[in-house]
Short mmCIF file of C-alpha atoms in Angstrom, two decimals:
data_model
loop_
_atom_site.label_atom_id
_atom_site.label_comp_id
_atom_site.label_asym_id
_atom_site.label_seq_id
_atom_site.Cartn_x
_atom_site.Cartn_y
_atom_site.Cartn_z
CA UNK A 1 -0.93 6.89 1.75
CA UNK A 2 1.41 5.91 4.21
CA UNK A 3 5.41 6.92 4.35
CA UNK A 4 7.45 6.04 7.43
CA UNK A 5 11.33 7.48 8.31
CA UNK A 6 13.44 7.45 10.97
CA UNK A 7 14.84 4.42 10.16
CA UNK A 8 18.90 4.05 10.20
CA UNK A 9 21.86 2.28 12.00
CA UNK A 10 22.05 2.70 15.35
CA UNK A 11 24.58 0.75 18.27
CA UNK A 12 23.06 -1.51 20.62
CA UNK A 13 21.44 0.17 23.50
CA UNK A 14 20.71 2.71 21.85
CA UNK A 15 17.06 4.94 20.92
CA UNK A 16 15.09 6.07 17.57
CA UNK A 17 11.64 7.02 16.82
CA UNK A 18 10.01 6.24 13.61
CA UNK A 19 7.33 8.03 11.95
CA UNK A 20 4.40 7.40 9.62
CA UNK A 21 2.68 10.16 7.72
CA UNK A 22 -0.59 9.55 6.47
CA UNK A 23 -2.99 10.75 3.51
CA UNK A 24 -6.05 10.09 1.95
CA UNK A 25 -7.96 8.88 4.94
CA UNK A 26 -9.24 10.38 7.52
CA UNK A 27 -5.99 9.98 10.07
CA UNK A 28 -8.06 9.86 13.45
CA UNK A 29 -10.66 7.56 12.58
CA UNK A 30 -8.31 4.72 12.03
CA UNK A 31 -6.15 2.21 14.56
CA UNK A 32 -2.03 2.21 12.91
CA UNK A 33 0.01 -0.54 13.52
CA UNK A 34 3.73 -0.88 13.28
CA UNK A 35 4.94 -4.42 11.64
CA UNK A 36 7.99 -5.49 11.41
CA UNK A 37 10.45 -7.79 9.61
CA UNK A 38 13.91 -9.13 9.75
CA UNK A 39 15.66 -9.72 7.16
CA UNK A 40 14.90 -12.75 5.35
CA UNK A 41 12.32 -13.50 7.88
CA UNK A 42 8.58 -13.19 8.77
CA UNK A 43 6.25 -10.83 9.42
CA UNK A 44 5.76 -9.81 13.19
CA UNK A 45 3.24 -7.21 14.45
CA UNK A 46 4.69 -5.42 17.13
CA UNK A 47 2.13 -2.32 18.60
CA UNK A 48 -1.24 -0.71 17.56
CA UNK A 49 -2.70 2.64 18.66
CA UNK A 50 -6.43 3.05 18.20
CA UNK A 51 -8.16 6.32 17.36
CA UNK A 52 -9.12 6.64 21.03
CA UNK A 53 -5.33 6.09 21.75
CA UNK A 54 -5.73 2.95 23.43
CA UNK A 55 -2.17 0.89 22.69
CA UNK A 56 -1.18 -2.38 22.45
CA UNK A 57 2.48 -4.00 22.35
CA UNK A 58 4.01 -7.72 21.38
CA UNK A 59 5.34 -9.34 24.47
CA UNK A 60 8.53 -9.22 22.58
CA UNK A 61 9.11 -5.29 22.91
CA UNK A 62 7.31 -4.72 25.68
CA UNK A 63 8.58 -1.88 27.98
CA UNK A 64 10.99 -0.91 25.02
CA UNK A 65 9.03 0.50 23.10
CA UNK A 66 6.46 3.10 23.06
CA UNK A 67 3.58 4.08 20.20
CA UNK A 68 1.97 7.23 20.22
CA UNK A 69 0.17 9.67 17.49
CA UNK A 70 -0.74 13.06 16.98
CA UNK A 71 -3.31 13.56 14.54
CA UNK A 72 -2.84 16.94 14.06
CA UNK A 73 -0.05 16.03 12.35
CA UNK A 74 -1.61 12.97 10.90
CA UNK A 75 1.43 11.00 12.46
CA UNK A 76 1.81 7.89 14.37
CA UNK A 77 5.55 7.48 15.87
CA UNK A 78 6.94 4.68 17.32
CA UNK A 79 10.17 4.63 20.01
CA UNK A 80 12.80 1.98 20.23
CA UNK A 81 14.55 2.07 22.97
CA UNK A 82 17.29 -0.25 23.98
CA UNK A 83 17.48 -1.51 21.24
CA UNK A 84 19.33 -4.71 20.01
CA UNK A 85 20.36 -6.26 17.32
CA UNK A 86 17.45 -9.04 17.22
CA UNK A 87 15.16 -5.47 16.60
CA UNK A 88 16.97 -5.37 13.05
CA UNK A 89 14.55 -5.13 10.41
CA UNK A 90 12.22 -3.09 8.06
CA UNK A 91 9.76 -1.77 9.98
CA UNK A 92 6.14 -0.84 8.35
CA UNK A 93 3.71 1.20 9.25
CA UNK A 94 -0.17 -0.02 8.61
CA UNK A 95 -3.62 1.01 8.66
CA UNK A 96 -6.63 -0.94 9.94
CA UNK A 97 -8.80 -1.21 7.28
CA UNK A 98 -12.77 -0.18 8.33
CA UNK A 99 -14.96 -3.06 9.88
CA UNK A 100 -17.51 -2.75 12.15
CA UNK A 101 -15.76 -4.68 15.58
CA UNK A 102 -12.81 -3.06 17.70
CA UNK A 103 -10.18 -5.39 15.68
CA UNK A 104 -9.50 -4.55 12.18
CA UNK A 105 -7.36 -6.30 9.36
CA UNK A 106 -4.41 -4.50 8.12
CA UNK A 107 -5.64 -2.99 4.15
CA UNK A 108 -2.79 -0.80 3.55
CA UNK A 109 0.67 -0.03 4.74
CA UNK A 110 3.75 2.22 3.96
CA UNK A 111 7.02 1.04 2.06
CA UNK A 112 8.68 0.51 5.17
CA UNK A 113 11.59 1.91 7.03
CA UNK A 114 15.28 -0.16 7.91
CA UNK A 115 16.27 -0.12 11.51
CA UNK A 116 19.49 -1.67 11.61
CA UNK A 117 21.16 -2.32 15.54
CA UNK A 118 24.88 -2.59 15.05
CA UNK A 119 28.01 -1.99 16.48
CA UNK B 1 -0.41 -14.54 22.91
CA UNK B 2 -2.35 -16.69 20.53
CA UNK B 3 -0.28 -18.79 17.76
CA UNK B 4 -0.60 -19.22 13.98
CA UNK B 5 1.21 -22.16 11.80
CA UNK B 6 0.70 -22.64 8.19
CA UNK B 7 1.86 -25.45 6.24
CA UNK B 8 3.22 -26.03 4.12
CA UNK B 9 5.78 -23.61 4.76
CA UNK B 10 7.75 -23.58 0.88
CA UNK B 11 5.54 -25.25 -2.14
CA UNK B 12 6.44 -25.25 -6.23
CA UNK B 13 3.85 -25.31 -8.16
CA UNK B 14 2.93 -24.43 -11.92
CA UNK B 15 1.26 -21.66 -13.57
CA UNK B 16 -2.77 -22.95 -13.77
CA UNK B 17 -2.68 -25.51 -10.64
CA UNK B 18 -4.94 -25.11 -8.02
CA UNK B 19 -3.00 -24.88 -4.69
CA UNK B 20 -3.95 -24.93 -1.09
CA UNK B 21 -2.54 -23.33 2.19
CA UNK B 22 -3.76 -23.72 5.69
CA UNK B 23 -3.39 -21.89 8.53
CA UNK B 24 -4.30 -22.94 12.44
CA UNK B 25 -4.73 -20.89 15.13
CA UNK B 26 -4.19 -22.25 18.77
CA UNK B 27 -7.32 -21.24 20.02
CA UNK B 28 -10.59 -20.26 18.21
CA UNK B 29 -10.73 -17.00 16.27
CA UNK B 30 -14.04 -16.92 15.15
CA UNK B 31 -13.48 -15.62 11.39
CA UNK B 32 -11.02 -12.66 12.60
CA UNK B 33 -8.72 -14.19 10.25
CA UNK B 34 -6.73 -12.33 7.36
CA UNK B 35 -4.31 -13.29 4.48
CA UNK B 36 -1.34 -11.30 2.99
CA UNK B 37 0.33 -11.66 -0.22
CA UNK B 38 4.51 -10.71 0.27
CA UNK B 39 6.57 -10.21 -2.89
CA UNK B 40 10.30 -9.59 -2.11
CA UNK B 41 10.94 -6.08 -1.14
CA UNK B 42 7.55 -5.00 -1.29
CA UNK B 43 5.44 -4.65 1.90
CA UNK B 44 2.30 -7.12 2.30
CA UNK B 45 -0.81 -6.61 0.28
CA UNK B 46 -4.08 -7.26 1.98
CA UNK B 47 -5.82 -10.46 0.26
CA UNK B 48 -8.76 -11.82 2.40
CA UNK B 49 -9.99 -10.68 5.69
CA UNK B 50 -12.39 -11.78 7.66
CA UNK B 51 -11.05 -15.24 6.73
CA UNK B 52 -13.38 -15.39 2.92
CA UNK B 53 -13.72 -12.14 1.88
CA UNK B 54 -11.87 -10.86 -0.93
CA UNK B 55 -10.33 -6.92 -0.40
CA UNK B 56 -11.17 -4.72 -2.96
CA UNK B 57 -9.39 -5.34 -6.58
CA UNK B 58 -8.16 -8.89 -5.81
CA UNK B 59 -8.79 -11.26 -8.63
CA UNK B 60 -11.48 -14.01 -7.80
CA UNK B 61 -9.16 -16.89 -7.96
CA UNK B 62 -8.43 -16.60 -4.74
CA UNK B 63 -10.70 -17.55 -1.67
CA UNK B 64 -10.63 -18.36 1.75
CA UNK B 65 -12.65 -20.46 4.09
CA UNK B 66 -12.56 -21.95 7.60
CA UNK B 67 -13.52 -20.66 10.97
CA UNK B 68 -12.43 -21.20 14.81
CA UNK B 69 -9.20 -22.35 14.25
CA UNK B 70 -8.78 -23.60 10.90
CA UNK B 71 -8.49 -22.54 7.82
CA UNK B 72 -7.73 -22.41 3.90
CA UNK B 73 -6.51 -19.88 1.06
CA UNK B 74 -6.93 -21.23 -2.19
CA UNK B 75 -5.78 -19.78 -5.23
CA UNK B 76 -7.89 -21.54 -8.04
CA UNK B 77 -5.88 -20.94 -11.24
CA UNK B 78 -2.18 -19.83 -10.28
CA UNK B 79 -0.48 -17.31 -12.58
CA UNK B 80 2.45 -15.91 -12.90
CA UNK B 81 2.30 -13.08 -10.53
CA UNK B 82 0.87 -15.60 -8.07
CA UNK B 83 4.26 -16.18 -6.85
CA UNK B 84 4.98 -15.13 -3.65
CA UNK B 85 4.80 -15.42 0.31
CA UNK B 86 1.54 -15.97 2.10
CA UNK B 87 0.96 -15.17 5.67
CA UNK B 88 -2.05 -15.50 7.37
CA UNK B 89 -3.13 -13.05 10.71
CA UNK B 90 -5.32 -13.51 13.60
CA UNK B 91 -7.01 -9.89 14.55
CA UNK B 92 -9.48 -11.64 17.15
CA UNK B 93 -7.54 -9.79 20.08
CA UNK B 94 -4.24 -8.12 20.28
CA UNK B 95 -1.27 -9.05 20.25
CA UNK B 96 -1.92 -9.78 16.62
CA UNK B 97 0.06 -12.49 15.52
CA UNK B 98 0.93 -13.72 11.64
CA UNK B 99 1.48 -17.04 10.86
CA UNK B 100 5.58 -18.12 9.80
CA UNK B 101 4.56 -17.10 5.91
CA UNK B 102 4.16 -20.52 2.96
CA UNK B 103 6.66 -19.12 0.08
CA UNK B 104 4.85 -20.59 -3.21
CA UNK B 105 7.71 -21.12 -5.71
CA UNK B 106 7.85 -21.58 -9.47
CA UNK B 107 8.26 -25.56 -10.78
#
């Protein structure tokens, strides 16, 4: 229901957008989230857009990255921008499963995408 | 940004023990509290959310309990495909934040 690309190498410094398509649900209803993971690491949320396009970021990426969707599309995208190479890792795309308050577990999310930052 | 330990974070066990994990938020939560399953190279599976409710299709032996800024997954009767990485996930306010994952390992 949900496949990400975009993912690739790319040299320090430098830009790439990711995108998730999704299916089966109906796309602006829901709140995406982008997680992602280093290799042989943890998991670490990292932005959220809501249906009413309100967006969220980790402190960690803040003002390097950018979320945005277009549900016309049924698409949620995600911008790296100067990147390094701590931003190495598989980054997934995830839905916000439906509850009834603004802030939503996570119920199902795409096979992920490698960003790898190297020179 | 509100912060989420586990413990502990690597455990063996055998197939048919009971086994614990707790997580602990640094500041209440309420019950905005979620647990993942992680099997190597998959993404996360949803488990529990709203810190003892069971998602759709996963098997009663697991359960969770706990509120403010404790709390407990317990899988009852561990089998085989029980093996894996748990994280746990506060959604009370973003940033969202997962706890640093308990890998349960094979005795």
């Amino acid at each position: 229901q949900l496949l990400e690309s975009g993912g690739g190498l790319v040299q320090p410094g430098g830009s790439l957008r990711l995108s998730c398509v999704g299916s089966g649900f109906t796309f602006n209803e829901y709140a995406l989230n982008w997680v992602r993971q280093a290799p042989g690491k943890g998991l670490e949320w990292v932005s959220g857009i809501t249906g009413l396009d309100n967006t969220y970021y980790a402190d960690s990426v803040k003002g390097r990255i950018t979320v945005s969707r277009d549900n016309s599309k049924n698409t949620v995208y995600l911008q790296l921008n100067s990147l390094r190479a701590e931003d190495t890792a598989v980054y997934y795309c995830a839905k916000d499963r439906y509850c009834s308050t603004n802030t939503c577990p996570m119920d199902h999310w795409g096979q992920g995408t490698l960003v790898t930052v190297s020179s | 940004a509100i912060r989420m330990t586990q413990s502990p974070s690597s455990f063996s066990a055998s197939t048919g023990d009971r086994v614990t994990i707790t997580c602990r938020a640094s500041q209440g939560i309420s019950n905005y509290l979620a647990w993942y399953q992680q099997k190597p190279g998959k993404a996360p599976r949803l488990l529990i959310y709203g810190a003892s409710t069971l998602q759709d299709g996963v098997p009663s032996r697991f359960s969770g309990g706990g509120s403010g800024t404790d709390f407990t997954l317990t899988i009852s009767w561990l089998q085989s495909e029980d093996f894996a990485t748990y994280y746990c996930q506060q959604y009370y306010g973003y940033p969202y934040t997962f706890g640093p994952g308990t890998k349960l390992e094979i005795k």
